[in-house]
Coordinates of C-alpha atoms in Angstrom, one line a residue:
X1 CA 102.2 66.6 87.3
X2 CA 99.0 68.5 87.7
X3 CA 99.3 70.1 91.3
X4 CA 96.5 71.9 93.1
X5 CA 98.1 73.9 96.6
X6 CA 95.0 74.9 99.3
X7 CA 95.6 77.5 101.3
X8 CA 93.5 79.5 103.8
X9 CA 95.0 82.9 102.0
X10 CA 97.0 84.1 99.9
X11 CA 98.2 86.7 97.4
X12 CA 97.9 89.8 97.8
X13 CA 98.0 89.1 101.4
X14 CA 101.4 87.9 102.8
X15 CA 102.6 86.0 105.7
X16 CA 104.6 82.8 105.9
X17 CA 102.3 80.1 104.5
X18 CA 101.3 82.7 101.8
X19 CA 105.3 82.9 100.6
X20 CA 105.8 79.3 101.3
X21 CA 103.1 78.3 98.7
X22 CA 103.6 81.4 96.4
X23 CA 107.6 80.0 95.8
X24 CA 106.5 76.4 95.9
X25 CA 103.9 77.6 93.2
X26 CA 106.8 79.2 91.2
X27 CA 109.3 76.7 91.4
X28 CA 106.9 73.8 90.3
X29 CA 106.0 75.5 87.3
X30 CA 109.6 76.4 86.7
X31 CA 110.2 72.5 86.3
X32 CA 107.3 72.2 84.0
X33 CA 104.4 71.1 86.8
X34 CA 100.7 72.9 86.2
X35 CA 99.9 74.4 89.5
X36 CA 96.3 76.0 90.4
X37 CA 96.2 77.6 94.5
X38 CA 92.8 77.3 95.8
X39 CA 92.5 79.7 98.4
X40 CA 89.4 81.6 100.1
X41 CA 88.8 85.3 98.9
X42 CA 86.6 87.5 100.5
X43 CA 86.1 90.0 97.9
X44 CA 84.1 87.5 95.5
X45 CA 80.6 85.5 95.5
X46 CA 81.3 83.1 92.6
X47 CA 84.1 80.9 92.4
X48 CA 86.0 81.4 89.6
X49 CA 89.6 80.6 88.5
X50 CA 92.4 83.6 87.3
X51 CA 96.2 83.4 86.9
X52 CA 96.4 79.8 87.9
X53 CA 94.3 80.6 91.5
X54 CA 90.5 79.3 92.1
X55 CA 88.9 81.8 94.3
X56 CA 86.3 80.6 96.3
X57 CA 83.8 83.2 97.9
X58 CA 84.0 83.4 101.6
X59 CA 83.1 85.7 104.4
X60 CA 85.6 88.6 105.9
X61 CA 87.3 88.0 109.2
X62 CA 88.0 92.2 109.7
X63 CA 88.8 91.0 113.1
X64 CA 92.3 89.1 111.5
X65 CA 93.2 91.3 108.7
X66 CA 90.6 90.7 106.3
X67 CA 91.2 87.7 105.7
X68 CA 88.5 85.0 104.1
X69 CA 86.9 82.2 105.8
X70 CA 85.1 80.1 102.8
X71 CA 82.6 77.3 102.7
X72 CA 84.7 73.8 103.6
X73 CA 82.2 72.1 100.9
X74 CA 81.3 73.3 97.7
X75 CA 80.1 71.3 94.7
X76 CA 80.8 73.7 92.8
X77 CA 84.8 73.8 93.7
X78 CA 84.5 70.4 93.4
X79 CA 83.7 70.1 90.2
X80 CA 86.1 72.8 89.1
X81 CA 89.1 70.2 90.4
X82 CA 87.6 67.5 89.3
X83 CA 88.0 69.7 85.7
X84 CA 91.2 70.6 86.9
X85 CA 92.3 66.7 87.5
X86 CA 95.1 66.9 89.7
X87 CA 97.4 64.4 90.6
X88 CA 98.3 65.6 94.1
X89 CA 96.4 67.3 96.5
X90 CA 99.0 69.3 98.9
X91 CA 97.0 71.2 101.7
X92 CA 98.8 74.0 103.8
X93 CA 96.1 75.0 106.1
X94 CA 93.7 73.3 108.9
X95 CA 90.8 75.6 108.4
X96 CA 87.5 75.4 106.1
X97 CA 90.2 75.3 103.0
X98 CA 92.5 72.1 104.2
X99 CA 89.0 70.5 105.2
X100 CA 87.9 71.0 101.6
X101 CA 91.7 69.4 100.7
X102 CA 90.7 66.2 102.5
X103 CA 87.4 66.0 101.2
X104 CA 87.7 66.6 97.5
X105 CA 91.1 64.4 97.7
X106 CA 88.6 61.6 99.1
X107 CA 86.2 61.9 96.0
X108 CA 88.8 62.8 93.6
X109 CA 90.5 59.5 94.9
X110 CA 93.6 61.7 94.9
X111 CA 96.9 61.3 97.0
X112 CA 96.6 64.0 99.8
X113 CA 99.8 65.2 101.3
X114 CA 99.3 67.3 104.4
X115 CA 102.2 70.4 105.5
X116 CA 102.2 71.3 109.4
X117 CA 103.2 75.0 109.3
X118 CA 102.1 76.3 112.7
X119 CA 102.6 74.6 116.0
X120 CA 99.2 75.6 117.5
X121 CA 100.2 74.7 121.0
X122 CA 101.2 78.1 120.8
X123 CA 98.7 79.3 119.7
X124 CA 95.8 78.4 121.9
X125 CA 95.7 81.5 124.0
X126 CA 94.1 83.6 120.9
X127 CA 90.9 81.2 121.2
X128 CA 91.1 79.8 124.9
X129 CA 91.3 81.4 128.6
X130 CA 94.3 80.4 130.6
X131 CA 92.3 78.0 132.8
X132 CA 91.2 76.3 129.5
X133 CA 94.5 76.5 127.6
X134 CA 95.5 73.0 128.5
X135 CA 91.9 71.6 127.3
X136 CA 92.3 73.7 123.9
X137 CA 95.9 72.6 123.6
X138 CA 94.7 68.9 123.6
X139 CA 91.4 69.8 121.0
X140 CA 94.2 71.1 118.8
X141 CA 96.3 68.6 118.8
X142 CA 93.5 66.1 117.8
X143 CA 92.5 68.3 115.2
X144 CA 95.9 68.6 113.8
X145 CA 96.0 64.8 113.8
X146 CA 92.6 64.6 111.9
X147 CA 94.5 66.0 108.9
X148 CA 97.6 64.0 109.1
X149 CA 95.5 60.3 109.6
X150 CA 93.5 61.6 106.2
X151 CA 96.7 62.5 104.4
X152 CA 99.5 59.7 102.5
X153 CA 102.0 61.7 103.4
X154 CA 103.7 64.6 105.8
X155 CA 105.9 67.4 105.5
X156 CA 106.8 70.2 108.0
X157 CA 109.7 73.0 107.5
X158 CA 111.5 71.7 110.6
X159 CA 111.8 68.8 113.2
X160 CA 109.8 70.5 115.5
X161 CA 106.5 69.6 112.9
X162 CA 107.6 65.6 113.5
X163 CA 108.1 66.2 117.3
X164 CA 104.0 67.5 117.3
X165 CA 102.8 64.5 115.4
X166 CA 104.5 62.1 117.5
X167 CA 103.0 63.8 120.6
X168 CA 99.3 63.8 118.6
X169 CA 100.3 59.7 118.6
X170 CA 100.7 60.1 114.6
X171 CA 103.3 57.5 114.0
X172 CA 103.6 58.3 110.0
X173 CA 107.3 59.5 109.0
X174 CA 107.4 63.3 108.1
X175 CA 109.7 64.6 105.7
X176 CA 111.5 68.0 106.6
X177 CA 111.7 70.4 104.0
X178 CA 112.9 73.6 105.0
X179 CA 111.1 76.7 103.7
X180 CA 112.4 79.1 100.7
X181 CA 113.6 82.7 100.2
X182 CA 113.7 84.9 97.6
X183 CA 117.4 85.4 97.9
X184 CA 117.9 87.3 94.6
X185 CA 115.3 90.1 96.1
X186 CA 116.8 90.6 99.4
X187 CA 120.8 90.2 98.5
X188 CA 121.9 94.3 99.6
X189 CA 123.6 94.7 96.1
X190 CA 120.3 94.1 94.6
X191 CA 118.1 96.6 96.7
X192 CA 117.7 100.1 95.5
X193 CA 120.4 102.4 97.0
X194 CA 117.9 105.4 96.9
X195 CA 115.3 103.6 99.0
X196 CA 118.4 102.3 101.2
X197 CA 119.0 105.8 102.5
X198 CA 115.1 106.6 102.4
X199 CA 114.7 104.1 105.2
X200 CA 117.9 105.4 107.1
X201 CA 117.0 109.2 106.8
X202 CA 113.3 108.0 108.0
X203 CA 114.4 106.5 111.4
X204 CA 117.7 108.6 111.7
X205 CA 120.1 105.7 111.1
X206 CA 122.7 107.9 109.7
X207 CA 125.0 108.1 112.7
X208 CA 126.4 104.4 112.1
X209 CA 125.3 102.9 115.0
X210 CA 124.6 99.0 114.9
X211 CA 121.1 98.3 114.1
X212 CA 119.8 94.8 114.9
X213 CA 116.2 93.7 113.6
X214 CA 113.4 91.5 114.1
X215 CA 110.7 91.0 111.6
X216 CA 107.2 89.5 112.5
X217 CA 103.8 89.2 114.1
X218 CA 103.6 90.6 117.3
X219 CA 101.9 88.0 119.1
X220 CA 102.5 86.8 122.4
X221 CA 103.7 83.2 120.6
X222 CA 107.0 85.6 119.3
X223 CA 107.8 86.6 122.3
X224 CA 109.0 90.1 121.9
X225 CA 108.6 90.7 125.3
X226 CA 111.3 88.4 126.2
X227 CA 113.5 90.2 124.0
X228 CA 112.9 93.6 125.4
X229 CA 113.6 92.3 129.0
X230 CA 117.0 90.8 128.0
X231 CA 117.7 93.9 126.0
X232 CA 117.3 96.2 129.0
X233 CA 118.9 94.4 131.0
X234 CA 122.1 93.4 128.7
X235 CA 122.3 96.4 126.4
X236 CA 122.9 100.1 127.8
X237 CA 123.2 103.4 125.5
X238 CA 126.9 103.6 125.6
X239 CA 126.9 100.1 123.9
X240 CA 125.2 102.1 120.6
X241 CA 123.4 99.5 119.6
X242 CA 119.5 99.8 118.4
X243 CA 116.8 97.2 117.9
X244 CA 114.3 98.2 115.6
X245 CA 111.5 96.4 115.2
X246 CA 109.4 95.8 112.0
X247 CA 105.8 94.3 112.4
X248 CA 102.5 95.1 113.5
X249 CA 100.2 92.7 115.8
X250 CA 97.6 92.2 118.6
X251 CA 100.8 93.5 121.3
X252 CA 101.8 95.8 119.9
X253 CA 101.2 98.7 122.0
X254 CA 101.6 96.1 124.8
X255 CA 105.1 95.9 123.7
X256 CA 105.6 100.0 122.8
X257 CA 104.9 100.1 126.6
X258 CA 107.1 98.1 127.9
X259 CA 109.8 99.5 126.1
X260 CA 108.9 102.6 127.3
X261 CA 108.5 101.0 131.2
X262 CA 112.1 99.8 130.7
X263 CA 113.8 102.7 129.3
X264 CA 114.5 101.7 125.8
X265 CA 112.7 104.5 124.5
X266 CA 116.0 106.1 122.5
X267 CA 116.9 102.5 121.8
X268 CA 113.8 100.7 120.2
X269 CA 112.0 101.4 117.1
X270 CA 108.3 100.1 116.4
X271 CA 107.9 100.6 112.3
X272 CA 104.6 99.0 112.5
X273 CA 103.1 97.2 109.8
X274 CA 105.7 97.1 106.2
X275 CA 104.3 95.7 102.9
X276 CA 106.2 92.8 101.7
X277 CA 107.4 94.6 98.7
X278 CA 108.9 97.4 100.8
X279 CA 110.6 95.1 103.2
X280 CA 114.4 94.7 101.5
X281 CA 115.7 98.3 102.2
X282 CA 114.6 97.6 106.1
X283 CA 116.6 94.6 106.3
X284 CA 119.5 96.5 104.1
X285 CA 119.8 99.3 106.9
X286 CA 120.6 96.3 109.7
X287 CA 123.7 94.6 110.9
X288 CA 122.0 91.9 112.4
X289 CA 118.9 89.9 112.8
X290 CA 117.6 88.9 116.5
X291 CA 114.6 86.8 117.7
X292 CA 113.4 85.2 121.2
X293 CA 111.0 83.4 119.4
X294 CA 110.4 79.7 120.4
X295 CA 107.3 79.3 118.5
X296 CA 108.8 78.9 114.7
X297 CA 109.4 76.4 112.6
X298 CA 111.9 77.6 110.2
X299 CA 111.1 81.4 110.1
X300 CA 111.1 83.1 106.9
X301 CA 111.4 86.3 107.7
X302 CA 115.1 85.4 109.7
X303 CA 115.9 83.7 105.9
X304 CA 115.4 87.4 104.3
X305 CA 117.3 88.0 107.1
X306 CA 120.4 86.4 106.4
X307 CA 119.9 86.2 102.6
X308 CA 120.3 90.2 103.2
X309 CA 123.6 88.8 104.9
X310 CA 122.5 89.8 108.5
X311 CA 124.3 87.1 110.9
X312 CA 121.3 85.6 113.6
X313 CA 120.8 86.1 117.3
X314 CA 118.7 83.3 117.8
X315 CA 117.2 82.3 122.0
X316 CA 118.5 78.4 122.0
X317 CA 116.0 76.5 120.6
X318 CA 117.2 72.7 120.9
X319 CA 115.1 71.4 118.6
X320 CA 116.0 74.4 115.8
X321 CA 119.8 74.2 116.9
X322 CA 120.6 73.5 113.4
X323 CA 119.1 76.5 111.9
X324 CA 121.8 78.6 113.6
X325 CA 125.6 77.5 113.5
X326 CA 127.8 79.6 115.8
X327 CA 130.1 81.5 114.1
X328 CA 128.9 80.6 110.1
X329 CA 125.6 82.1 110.4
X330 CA 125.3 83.7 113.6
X331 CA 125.0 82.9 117.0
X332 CA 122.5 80.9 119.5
X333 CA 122.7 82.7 122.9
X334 CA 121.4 81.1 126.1
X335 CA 120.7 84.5 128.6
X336 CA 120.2 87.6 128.5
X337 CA 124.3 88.3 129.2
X338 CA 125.1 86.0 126.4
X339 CA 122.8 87.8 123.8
X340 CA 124.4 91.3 125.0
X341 CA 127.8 89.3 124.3
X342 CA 127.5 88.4 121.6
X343 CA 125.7 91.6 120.3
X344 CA 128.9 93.6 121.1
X345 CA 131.2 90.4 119.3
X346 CA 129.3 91.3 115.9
X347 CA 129.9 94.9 116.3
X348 CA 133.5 95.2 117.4
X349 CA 134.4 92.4 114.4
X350 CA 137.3 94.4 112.2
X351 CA 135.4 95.1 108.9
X352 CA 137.1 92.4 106.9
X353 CA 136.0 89.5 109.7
X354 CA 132.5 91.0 109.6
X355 CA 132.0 91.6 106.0
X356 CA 132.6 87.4 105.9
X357 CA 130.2 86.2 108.0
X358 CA 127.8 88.2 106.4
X359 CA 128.9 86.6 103.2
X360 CA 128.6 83.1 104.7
X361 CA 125.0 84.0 106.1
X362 CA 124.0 84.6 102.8
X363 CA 125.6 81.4 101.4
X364 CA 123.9 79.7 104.3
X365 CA 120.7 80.0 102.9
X366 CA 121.6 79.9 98.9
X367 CA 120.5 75.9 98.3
X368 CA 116.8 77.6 99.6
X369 CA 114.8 79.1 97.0
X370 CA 112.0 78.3 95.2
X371 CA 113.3 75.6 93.0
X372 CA 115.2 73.5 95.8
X373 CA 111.7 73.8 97.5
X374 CA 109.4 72.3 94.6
X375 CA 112.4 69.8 94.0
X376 CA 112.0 68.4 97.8
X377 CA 108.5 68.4 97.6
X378 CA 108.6 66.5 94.7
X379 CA 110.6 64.0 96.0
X380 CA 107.4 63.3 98.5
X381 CA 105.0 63.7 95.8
X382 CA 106.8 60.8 93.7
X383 CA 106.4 58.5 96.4
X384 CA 102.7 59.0 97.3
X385 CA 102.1 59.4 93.3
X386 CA 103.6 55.5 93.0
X387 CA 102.0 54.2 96.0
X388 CA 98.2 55.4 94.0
X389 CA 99.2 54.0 90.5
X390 CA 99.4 50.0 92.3
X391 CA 95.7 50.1 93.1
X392 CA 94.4 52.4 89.9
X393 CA 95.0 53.5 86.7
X394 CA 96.7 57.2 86.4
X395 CA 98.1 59.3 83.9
X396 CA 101.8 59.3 83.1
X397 CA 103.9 61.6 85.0
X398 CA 105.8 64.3 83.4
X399 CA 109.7 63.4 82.8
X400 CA 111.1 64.7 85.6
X401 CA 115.0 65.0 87.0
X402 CA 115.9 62.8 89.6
X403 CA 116.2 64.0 93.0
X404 CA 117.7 62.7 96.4
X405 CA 115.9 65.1 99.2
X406 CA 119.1 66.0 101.6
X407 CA 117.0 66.8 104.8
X408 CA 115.5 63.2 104.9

């Protein structure tokens, strides 16, 4: 199949759509699909295709990391897919690039097929005063549902992504396909010893204390915050654990304060910002991964996370229950008593019980890298693909393995 992924950004920049596409990119071509990512760029004027990516000229947001915001129409990105001829049109974003999906899709008389990544409910506060958060909430939610009534079919990485729709009144099925991990990259054996101890020696990690990590955004929507107040109030010094966390974002120094406010100064580290490529030895020097996050779908950073074989402390999330199993993968804690509990279970496990569960975190997420991803995204793509060919005439499909998507 020819294949072309939209996406508001992408490489070099890096967040969790960004990796999402980039592995679903790798894996499709590893099956023998012909992949081109359309994505904004703000460092061009022309459009112009490289390395299997169409860049399309847009203007700087230096406000949001530099990241682009292009044109949603273009004839002249038109005409380079129309060149291109692809057979499915998979958009991954609800800005000017997804509304450029939806319209070339339309005039290509392409199958569209539409992934929710963000629940945006979360989200509104970054564009909205509280006394208008519930009237953004609800222009959000019809926007989202703009996208899924112009698409043939739907995917999110969890159930939470079907849970939005239903609310938006989108009554389509959507197919849950859990996002991917490079688990080869961020397996401990495979991470460079030297920069290992680098990291350790930087933040003075050599005393063998237990180190527990979160990785992210800090944005209200992660809620770090909640995870500093349970920490002070469930953790104390004597317990020797540390949280460390990696991340830069707009509460930040928020955040630095209030750990300062509540006394965990000798117990919380801030790294600030950490390039992608640099991220493995962080994760390496931990014992266990921790979030208070209610706002993810399936979080990518907790799979490095446990395919670095760090068990997760995850706030119960019933409708991500499944992404945590007590006792194979981690824990889901209810409090802030429970969290300390089971903090302080990891770390007194006898070395043989706790070297297991870190080998069954990292089996957890095995069945999740980039080839299991293209192969349950193909599964969707088949469909919409057979549904087109009754009313027009297409060309063949590439011979492709049969396969039975397990989440459905």
């Amino acid at each position: 199949m020819r294949i072309a992924l939209f996406t508001e950004v992408y490489l070099p920049y890096i967040n969790g759509v960004v990796t999402h596409v980039k592995l679903l990119r790798e894996g499709l071509e590893k099956l023998g699909h012909t992949v081109l990512v359309v994505t904004s760029d703000p460092n061009t004027h022309h459009h112009y295709i490289e390395d299997g990516v169409l860049h399309c000229p847009a203007v700087k947001l230096k406000k949001l990391y530099g990241y682009g915001l292009a044109s949603p129409y273009s004839s002249t990105r038109t005409q380079m897919l129309e060149k291109f001829g692809p057979d499915i049109i998979h958009i991954h974003t609800e800005f000017s690039m997804g509304i450029s999906g939806i319209h070339i899709a339309h005039k290509l008389k392409v199958p569209l097929v539409y992934t929710l990544h963000t629940m945006y409910d979360d989200y509104v506060y970054y564009v909205a005063p509280r006394h208008l958060a519930k009237l953004a909430r609800e222009v959000s939610r019809q926007y989202a549902g703009h996208f899924a009534r112009n698409a043939q079919a739907l995917t999110s990485p969890s159930e939470k992504g079907s849970i939005y729709f239903k609310e938006v009144g989108i009554t389509k099925p959507v197919n849950i396909i859990p996002n991917a991990v490079e688990l080869d990259r961020f397996m401990v054996k495979n991470i460079d010893p030297a920069a290992i101890a680098a990291v350790r020696e930087k933040y003075g990690l050599n005393d063998g204390r237990m180190v527990a990590c979160f990785v992210g955004r800090l944005g209200k929507e992660k809620s770090v915050d909640v995870l500093l107040d349970d920490w002070a109030e469930a953790i104390c010094p004597e317990d020797g654990i540390r949280l460390m966390v990696v991340g830069d974002g707009p509460v930040r120094e928020e955040l630095e304060a209030q750990a300062k406010n509540l006394g965990l100064g000798d117990q919380v580290i801030f790294t600030g910002m950490i390039p992608h490529d640099d991220l493995p030895p962080y994760l390496a020097v931990c014992d266990v991964y921790v979030t208070a996050s209610l706002s993810d779908t399936n979080s990518i950073s907790m799979l490095e996370g446990e395919a670095a074989g760090l068990p997760v402390l995850q706030r119960f999330d019933p409708i991500n229950a499944d992404q945590v199993i007590d006792g194979d993968n981690g824990y889901m804690y209810t409090s802030a008593e429970d969290l300390g509990r089971k903090l302080r279970l990891i770390r007194d496990l006898p070395p043989e019980k706790l070297a297991a569960l870190k080998a069954r975190t990292t089996q957890f997420v095995k069945d999740s890298g980039a080839e299991d991803l293209a192969n349950y995204t193909l599964s969707v793509y088949h469909t919409v693909y057979k549904n087109r060919q009754r009313t027009q005439t297409v060309r063949p499909l590439l011979p492709v393995i049969p396969f039975q998507n397990p989440f459905k």
